[in-house]
mmCIF file with all atom_site columns, C-alpha atoms and ligand atoms in Angstrom:
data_model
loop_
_atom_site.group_PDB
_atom_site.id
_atom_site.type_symbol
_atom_site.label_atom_id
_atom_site.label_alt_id
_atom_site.label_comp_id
_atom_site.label_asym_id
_atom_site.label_entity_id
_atom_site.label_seq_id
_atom_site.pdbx_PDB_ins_code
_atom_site.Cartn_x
_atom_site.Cartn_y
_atom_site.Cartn_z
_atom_site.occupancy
_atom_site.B_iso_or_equiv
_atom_site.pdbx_formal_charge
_atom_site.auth_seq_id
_atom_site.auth_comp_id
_atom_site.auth_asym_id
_atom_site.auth_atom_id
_atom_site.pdbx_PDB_model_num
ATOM   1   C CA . UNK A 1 1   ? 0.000   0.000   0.000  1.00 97.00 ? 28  UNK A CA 1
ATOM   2   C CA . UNK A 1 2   ? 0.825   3.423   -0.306 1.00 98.00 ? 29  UNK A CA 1
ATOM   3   C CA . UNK A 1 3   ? 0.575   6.175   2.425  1.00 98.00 ? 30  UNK A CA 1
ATOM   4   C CA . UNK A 1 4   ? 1.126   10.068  1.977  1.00 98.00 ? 31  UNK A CA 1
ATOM   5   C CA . UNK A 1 5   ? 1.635   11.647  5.996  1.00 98.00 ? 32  UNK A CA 1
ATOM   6   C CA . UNK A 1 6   ? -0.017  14.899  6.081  1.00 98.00 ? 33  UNK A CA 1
ATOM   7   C CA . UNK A 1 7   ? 1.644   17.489  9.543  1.00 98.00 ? 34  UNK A CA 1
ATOM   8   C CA . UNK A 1 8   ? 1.748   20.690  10.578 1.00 98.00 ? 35  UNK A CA 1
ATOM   9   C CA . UNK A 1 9   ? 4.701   20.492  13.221 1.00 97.00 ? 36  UNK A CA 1
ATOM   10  C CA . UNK A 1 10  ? 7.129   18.992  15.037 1.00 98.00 ? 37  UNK A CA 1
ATOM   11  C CA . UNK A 1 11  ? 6.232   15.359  13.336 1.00 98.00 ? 38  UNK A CA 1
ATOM   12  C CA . UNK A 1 12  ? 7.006   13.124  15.776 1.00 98.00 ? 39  UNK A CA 1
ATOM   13  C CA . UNK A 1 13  ? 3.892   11.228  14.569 1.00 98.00 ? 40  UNK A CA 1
ATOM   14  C CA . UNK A 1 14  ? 5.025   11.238  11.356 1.00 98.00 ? 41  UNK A CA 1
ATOM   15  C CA . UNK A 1 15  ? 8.593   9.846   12.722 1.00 98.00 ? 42  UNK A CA 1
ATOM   16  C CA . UNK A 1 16  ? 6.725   7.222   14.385 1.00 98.00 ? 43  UNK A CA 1
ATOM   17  C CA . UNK A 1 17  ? 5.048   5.965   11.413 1.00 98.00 ? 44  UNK A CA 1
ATOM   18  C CA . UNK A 1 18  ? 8.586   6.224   9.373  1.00 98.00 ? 45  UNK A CA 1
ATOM   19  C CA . UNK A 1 19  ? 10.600  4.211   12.400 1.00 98.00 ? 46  UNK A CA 1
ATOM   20  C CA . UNK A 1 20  ? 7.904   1.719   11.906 1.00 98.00 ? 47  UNK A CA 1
ATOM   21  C CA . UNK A 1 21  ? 7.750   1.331   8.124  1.00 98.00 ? 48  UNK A CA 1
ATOM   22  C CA . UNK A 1 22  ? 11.387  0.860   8.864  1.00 97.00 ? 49  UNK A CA 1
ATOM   23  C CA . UNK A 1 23  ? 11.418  -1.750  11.311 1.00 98.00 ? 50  UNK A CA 1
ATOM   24  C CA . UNK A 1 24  ? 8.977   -3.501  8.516  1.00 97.00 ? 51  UNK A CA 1
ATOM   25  C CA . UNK A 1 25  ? 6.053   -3.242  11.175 1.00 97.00 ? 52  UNK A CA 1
ATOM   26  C CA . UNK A 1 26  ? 3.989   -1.000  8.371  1.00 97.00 ? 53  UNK A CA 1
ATOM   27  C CA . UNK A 1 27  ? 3.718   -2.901  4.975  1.00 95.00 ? 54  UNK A CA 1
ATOM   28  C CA . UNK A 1 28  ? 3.545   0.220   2.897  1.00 98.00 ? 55  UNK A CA 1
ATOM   29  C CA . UNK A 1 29  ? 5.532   2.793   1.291  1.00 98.00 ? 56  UNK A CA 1
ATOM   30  C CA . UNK A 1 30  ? 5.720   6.364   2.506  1.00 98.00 ? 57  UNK A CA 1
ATOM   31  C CA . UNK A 1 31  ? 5.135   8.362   -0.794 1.00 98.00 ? 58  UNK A CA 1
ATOM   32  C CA . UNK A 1 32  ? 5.479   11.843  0.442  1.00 98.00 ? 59  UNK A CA 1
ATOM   33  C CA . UNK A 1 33  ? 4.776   14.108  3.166  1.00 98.00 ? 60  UNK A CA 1
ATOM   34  C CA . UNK A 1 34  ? 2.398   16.969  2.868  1.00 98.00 ? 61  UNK A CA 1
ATOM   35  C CA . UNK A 1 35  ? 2.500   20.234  5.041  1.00 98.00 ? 62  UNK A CA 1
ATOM   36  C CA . UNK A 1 36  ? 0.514   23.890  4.895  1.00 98.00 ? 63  UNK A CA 1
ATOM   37  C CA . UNK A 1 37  ? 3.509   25.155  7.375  1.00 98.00 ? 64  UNK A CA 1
ATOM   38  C CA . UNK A 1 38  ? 7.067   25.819  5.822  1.00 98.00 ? 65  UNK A CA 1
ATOM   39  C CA . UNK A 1 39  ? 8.992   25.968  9.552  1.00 98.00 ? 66  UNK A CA 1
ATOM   40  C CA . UNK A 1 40  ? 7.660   22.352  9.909  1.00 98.00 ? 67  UNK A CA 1
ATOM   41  C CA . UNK A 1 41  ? 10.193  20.094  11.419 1.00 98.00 ? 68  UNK A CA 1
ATOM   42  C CA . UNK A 1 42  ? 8.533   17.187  9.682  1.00 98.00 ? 69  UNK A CA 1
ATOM   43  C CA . UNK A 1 43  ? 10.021  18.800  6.930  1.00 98.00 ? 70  UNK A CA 1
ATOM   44  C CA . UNK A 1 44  ? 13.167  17.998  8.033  1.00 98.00 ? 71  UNK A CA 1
ATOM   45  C CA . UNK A 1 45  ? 12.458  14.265  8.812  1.00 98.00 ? 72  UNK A CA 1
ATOM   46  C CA . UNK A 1 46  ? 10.891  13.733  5.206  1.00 98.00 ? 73  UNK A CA 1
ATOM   47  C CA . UNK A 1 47  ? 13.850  14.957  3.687  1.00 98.00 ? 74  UNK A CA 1
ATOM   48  C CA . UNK A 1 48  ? 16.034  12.729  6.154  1.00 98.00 ? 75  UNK A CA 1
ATOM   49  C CA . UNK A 1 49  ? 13.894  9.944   4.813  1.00 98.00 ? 76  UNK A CA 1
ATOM   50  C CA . UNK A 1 50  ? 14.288  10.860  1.194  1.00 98.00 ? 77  UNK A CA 1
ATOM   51  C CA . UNK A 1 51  ? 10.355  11.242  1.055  1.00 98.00 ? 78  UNK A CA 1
ATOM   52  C CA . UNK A 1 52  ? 9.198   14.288  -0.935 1.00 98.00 ? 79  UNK A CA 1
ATOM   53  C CA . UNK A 1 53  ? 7.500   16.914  0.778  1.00 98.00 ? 80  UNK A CA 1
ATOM   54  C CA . UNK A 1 54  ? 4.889   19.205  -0.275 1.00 98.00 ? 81  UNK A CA 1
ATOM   55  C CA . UNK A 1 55  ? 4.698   22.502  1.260  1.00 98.00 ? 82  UNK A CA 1
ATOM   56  C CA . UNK A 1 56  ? 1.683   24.461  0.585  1.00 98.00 ? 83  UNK A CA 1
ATOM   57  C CA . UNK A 1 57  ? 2.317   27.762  2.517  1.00 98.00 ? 84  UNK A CA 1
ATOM   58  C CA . UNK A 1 58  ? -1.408  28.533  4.475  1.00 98.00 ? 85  UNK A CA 1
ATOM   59  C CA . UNK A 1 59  ? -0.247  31.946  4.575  1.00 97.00 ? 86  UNK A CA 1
ATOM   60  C CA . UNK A 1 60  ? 0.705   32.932  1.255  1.00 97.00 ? 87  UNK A CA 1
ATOM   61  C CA . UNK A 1 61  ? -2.624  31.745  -0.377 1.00 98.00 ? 88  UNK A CA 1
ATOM   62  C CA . UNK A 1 62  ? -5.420  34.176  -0.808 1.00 98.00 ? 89  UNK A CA 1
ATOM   63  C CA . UNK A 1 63  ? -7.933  32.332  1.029  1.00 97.00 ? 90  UNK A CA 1
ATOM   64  C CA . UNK A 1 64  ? -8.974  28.773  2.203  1.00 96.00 ? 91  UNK A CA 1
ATOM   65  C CA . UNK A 1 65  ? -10.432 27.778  -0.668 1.00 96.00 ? 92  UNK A CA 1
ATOM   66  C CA . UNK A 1 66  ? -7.567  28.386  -2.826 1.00 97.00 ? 93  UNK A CA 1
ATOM   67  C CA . UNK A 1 67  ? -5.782  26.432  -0.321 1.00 98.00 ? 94  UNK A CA 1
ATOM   68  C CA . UNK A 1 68  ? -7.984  23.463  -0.160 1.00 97.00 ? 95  UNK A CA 1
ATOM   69  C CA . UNK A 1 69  ? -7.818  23.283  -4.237 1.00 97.00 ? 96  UNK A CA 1
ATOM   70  C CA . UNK A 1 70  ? -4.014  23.096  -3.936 1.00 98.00 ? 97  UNK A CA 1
ATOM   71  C CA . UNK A 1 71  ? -4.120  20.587  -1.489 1.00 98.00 ? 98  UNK A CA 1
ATOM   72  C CA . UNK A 1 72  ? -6.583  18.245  -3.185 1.00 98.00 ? 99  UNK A CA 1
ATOM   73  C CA . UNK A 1 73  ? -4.267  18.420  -6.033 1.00 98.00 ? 100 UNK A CA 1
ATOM   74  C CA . UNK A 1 74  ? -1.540  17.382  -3.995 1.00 98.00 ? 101 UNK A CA 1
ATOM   75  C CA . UNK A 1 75  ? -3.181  14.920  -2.262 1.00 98.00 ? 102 UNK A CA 1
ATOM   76  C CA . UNK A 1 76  ? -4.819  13.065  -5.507 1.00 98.00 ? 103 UNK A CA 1
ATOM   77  C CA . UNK A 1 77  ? -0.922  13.932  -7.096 1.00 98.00 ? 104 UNK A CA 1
ATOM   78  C CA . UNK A 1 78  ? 0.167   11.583  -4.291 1.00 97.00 ? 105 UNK A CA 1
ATOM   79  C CA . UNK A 1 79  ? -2.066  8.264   -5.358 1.00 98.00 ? 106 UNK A CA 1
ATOM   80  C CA . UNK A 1 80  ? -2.003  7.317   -1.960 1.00 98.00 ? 107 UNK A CA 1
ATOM   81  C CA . UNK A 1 81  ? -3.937  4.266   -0.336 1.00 98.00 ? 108 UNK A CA 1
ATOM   82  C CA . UNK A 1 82  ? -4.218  6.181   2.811  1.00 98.00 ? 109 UNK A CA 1
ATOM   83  C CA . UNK A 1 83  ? -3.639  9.530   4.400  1.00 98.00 ? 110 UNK A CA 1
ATOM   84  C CA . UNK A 1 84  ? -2.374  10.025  7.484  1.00 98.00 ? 111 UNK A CA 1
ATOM   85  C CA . UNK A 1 85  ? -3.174  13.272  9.475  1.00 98.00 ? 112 UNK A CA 1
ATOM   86  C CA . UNK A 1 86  ? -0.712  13.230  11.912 1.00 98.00 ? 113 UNK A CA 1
ATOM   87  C CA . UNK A 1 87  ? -0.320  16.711  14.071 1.00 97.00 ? 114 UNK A CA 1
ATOM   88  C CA . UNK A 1 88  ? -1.923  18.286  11.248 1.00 97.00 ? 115 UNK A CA 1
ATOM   89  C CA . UNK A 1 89  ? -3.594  21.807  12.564 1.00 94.00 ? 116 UNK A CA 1
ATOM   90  C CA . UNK A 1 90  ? -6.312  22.334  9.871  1.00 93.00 ? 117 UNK A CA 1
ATOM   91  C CA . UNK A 1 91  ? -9.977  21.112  9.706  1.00 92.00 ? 118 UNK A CA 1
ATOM   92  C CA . UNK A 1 92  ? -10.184 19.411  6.339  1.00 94.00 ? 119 UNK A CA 1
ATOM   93  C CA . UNK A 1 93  ? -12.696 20.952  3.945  1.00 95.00 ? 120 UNK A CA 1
ATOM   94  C CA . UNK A 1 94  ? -15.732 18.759  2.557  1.00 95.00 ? 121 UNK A CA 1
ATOM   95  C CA . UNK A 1 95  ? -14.350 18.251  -1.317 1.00 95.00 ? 122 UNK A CA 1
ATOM   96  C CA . UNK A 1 96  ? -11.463 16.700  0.442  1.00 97.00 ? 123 UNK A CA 1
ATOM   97  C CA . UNK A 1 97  ? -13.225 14.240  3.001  1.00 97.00 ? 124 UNK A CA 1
ATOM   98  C CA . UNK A 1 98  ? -15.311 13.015  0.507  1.00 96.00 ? 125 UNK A CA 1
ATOM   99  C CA . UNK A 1 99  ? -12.688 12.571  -2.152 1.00 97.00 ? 126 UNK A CA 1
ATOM   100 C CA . UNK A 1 100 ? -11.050 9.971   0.593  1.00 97.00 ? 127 UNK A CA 1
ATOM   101 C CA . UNK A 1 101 ? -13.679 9.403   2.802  1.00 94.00 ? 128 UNK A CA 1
ATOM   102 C CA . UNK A 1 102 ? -12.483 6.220   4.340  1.00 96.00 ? 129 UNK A CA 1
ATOM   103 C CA . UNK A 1 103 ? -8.911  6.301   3.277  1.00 97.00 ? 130 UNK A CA 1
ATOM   104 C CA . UNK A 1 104 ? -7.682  9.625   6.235  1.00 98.00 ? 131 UNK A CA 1
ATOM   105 C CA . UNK A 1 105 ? -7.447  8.565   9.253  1.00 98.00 ? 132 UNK A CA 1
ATOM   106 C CA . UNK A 1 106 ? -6.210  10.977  12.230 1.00 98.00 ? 133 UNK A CA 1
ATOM   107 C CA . UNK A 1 107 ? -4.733  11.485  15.711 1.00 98.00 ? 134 UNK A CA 1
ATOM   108 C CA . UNK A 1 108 ? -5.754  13.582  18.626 1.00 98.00 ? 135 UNK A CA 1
ATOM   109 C CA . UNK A 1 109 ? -4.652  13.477  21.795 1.00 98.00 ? 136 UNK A CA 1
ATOM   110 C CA . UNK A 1 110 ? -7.606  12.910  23.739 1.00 98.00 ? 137 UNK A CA 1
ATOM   111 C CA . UNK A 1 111 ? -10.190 10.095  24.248 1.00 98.00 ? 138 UNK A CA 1
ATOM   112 C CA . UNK A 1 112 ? -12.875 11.272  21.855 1.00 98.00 ? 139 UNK A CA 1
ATOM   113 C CA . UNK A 1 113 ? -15.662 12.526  21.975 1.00 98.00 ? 140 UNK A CA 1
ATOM   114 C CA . UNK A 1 114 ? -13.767 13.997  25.371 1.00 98.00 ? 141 UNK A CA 1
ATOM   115 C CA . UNK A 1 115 ? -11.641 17.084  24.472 1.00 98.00 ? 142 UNK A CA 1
ATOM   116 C CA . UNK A 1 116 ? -12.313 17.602  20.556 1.00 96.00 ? 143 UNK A CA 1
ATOM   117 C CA . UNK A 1 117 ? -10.251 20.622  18.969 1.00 94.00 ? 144 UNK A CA 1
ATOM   118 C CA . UNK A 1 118 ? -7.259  22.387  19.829 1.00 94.00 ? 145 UNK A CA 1
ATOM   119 C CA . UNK A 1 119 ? -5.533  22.174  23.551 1.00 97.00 ? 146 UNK A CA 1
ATOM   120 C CA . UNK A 1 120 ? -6.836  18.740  23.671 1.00 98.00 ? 147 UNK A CA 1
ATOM   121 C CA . UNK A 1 121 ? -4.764  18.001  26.792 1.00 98.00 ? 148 UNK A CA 1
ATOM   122 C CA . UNK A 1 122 ? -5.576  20.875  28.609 1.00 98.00 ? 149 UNK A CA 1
ATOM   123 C CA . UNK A 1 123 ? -9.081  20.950  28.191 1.00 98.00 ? 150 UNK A CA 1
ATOM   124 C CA . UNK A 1 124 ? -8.712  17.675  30.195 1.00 98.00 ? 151 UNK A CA 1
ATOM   125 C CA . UNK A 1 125 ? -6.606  18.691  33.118 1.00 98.00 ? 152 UNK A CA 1
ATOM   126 C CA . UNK A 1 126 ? -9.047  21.637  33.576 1.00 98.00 ? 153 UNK A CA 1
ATOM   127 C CA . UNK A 1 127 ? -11.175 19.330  33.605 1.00 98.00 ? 154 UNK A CA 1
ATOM   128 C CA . UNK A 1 128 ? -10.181 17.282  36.147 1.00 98.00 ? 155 UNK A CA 1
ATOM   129 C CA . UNK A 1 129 ? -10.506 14.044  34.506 1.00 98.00 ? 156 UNK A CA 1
ATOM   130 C CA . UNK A 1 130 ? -8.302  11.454  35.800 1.00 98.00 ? 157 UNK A CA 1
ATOM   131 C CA . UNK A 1 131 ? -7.869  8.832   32.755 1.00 98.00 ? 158 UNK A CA 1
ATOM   132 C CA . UNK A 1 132 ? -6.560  10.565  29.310 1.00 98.00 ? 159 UNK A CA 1
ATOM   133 C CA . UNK A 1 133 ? -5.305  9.290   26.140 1.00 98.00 ? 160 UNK A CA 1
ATOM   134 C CA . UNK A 1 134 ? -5.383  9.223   22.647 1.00 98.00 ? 161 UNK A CA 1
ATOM   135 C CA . UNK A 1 135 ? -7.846  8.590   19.646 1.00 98.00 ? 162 UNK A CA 1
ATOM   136 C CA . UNK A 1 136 ? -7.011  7.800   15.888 1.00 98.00 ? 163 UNK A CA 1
ATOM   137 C CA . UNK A 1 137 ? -10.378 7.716   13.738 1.00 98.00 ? 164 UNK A CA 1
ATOM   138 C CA . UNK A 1 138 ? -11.403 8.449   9.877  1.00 98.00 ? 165 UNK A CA 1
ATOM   139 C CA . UNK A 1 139 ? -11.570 11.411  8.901  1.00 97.00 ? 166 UNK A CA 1
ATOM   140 C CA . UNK A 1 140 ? -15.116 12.928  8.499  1.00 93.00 ? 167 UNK A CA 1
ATOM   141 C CA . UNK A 1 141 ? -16.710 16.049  7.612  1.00 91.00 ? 168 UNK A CA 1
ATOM   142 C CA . UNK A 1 142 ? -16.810 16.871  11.222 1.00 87.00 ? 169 UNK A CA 1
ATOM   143 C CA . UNK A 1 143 ? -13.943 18.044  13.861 1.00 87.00 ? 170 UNK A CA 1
ATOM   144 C CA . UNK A 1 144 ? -12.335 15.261  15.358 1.00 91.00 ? 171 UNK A CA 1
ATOM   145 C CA . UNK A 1 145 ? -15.568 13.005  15.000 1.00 92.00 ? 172 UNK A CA 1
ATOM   146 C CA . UNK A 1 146 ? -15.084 9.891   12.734 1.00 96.00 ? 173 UNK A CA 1
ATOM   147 C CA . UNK A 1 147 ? -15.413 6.379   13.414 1.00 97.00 ? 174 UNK A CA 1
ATOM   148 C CA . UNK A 1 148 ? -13.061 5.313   16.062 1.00 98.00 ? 175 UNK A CA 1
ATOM   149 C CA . UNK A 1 149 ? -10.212 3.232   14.962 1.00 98.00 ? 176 UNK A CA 1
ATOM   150 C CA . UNK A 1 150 ? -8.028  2.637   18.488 1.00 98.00 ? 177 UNK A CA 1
ATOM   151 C CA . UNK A 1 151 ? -7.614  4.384   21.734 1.00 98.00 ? 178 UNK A CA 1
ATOM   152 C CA . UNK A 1 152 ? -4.944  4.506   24.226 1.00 98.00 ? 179 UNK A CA 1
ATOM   153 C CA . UNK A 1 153 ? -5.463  5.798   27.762 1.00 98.00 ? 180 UNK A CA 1
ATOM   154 C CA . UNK A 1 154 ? -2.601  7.065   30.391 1.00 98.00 ? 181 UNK A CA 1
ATOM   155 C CA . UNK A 1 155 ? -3.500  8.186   34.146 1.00 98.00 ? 182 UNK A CA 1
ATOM   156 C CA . UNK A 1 156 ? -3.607  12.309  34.726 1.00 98.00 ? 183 UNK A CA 1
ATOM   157 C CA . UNK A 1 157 ? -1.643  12.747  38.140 1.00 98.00 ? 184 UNK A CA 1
ATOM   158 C CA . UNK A 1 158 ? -2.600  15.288  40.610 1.00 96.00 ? 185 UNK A CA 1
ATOM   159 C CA . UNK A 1 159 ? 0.833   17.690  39.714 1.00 97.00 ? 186 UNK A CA 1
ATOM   160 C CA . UNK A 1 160 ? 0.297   17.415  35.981 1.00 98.00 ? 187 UNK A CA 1
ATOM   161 C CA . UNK A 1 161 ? -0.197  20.272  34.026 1.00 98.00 ? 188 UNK A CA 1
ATOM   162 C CA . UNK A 1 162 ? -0.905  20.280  29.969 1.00 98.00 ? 189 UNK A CA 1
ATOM   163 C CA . UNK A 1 163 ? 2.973   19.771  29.068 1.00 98.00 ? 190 UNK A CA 1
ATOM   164 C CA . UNK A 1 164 ? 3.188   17.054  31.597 1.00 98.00 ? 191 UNK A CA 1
ATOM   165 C CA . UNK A 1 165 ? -0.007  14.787  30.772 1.00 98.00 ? 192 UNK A CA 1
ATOM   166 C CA . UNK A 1 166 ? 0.908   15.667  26.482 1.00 98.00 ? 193 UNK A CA 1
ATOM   167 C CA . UNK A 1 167 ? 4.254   13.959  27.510 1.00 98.00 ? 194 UNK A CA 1
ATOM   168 C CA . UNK A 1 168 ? 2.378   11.000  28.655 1.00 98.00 ? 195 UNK A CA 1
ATOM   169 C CA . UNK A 1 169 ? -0.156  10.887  25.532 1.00 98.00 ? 196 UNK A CA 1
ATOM   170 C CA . UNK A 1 170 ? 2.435   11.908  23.092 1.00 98.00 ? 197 UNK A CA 1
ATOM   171 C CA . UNK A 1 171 ? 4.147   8.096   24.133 1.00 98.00 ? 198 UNK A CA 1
ATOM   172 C CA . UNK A 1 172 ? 0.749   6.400   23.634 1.00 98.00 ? 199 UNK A CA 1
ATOM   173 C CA . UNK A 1 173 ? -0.060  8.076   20.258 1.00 98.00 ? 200 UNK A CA 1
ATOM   174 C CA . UNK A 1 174 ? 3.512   7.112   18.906 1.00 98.00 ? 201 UNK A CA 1
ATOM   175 C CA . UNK A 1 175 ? 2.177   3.161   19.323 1.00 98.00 ? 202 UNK A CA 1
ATOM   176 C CA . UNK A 1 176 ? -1.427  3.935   18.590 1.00 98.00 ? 203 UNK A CA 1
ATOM   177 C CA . UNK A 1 177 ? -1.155  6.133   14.908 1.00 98.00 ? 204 UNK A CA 1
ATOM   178 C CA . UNK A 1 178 ? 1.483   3.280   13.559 1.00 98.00 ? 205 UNK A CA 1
ATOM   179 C CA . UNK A 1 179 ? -0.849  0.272   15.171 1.00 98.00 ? 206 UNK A CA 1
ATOM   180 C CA . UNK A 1 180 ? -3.650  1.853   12.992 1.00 98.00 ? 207 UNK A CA 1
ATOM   181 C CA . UNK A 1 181 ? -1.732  2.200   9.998  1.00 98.00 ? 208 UNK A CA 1
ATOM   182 C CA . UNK A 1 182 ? -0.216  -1.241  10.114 1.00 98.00 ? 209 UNK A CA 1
ATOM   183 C CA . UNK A 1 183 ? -3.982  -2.643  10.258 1.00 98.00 ? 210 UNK A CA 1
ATOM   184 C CA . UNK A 1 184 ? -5.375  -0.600  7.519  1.00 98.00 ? 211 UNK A CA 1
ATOM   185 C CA . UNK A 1 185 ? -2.549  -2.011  5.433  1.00 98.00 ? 212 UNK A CA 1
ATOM   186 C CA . UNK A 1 186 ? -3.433  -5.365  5.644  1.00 98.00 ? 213 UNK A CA 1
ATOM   187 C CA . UNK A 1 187 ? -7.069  -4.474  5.255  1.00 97.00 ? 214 UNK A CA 1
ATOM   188 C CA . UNK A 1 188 ? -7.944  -5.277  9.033  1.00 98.00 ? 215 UNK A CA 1
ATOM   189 C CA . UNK A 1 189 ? -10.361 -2.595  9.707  1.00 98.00 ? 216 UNK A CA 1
ATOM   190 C CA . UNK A 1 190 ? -13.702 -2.872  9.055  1.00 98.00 ? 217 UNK A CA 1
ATOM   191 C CA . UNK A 1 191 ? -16.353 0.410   9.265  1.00 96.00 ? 218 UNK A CA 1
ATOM   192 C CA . UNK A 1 192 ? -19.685 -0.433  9.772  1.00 95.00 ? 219 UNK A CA 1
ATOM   193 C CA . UNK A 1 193 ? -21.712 2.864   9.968  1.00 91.00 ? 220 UNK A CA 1
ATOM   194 C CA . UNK A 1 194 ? -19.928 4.285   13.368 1.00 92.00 ? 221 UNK A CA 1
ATOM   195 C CA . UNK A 1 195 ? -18.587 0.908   14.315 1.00 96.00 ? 222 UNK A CA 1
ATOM   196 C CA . UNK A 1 196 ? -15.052 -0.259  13.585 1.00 98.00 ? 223 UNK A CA 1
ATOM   197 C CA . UNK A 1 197 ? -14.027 -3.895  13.522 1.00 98.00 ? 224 UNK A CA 1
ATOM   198 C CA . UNK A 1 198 ? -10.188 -4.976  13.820 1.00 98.00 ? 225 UNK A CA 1
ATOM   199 C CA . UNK A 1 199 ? -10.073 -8.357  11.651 1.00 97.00 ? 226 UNK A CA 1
ATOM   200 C CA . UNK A 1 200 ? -7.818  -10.767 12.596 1.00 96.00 ? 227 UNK A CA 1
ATOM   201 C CA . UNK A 1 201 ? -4.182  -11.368 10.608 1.00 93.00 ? 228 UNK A CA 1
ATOM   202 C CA . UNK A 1 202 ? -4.582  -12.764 8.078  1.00 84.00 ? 229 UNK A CA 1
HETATM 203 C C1 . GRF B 2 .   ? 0.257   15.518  18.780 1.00 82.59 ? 304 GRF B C1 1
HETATM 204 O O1 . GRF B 2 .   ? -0.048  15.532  20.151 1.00 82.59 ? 304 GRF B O1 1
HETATM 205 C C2 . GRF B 2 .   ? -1.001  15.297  18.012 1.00 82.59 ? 304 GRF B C2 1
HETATM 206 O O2 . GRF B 2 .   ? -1.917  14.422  18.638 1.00 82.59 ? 304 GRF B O2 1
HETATM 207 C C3 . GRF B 2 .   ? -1.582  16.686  17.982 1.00 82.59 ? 304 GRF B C3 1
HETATM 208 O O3 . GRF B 2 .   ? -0.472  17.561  17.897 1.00 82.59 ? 304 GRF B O3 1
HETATM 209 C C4 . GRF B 2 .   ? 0.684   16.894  18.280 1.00 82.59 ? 304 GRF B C4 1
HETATM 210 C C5 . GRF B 2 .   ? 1.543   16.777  17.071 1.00 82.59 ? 304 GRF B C5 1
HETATM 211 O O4 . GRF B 2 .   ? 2.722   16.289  17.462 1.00 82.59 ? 304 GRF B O4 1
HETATM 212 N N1 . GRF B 2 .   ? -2.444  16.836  16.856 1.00 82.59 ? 304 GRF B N1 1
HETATM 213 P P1 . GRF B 2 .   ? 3.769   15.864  16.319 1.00 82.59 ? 304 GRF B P1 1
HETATM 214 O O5 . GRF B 2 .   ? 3.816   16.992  15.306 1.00 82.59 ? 304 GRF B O5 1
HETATM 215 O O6 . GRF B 2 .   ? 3.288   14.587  15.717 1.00 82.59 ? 304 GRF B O6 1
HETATM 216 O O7 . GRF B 2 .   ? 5.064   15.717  17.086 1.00 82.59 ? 304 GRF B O7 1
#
């Protein structure tokens, strides 16, 4: 299969799901990275990798629109199997859900529907939840609201602030986006309306 890695950021999701295509754990090829920020480390990493990367500046583009044109191009340029959102900081417009509705999955560092949006893990220390974690679900035309895929939970202690407790989920998303990918791969999820079903191997 192929997979195109779409971030924003750092990328350390993106890493992940490199280190594991590496270790053969992912049977795929990375065929490029995609990113709407040129400062993006993940930048860095895809060239590292020798994996092409798109940048699509947010800010130089006239409005979202243009934006989301260029990055449907890019996307459907890529002939991917599967997109992976992976710290990527933009909802996705419509045209693009629909064009891969069922083929974008993504990662947020909560346990949805807890803590949708931005400042995921401080929404949930404010909250005073004691059980966090991370969710990686499809894509749809919502925010942060498709079918779950997996979830990964860590404890919130008493001294931990937003930087402490995103330490903690930032370790469980690192097994949870590359788990997900792995299974899509061999065709080992199955969607059935909000349901998801992990087949076993093969
Ligand atoms: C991760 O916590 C991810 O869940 C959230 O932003 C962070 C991105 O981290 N969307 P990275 O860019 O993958 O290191």
């Amino acid at each position: 299969k192929r997979i195109a890695v779409l971030a924003s950021g750092r990328g350390s999701n993106f890493q992940a799901v490199l280190d594991a295509l590496g270790a053969g754990t992912i049977r795929a090829e990375c065929v490029g990275l995609i990113t709407d920020n040129p400062g993006a480390y993940a930048i860095t990493r895809a060239r590292e990798a020798g994996i092409e990367a798109t940048v699509l500046d947010y800010r130089a583009y006239p409005s979202k629109e243009a934006y989301e044109a260029d990055l449907l191009a890019a996307m459907q340029a890529c002939r991917a199997d599967l997109f992976v959102l992976a710290g990527y900081m933009r909802i996705v417009g419509t045209a693009i859900v629909e064009a891969f509705a069922g083929r974008m999955i993504n990662i947020h560092p909560a346990l949805l529907p807890s803590f949708a949006g931005l400042h995921a893990q401080r929404q949930a220390v404010e909250y005073g939840v004691k059980v966090a974690g991370c969710t990686v679900h499809f894509v749809d035309t919502g925010m942060d609201s498709g079918p779950i895929i997996i979830q990964r939970c860590v404890p919130v202690l008493e001294d931990d602030d937003e930087d402490s407790l995103a330490d903690r989920i930032i370790e469980e998303e690192h097994r949870a986006l590359p788990e997900a990918v792995a299974l899509f791969c061999e065709d080992r999820i199955q969607v059935e309306g909000r349901r998801v079903r992990i087949l076993p191997p093969a």
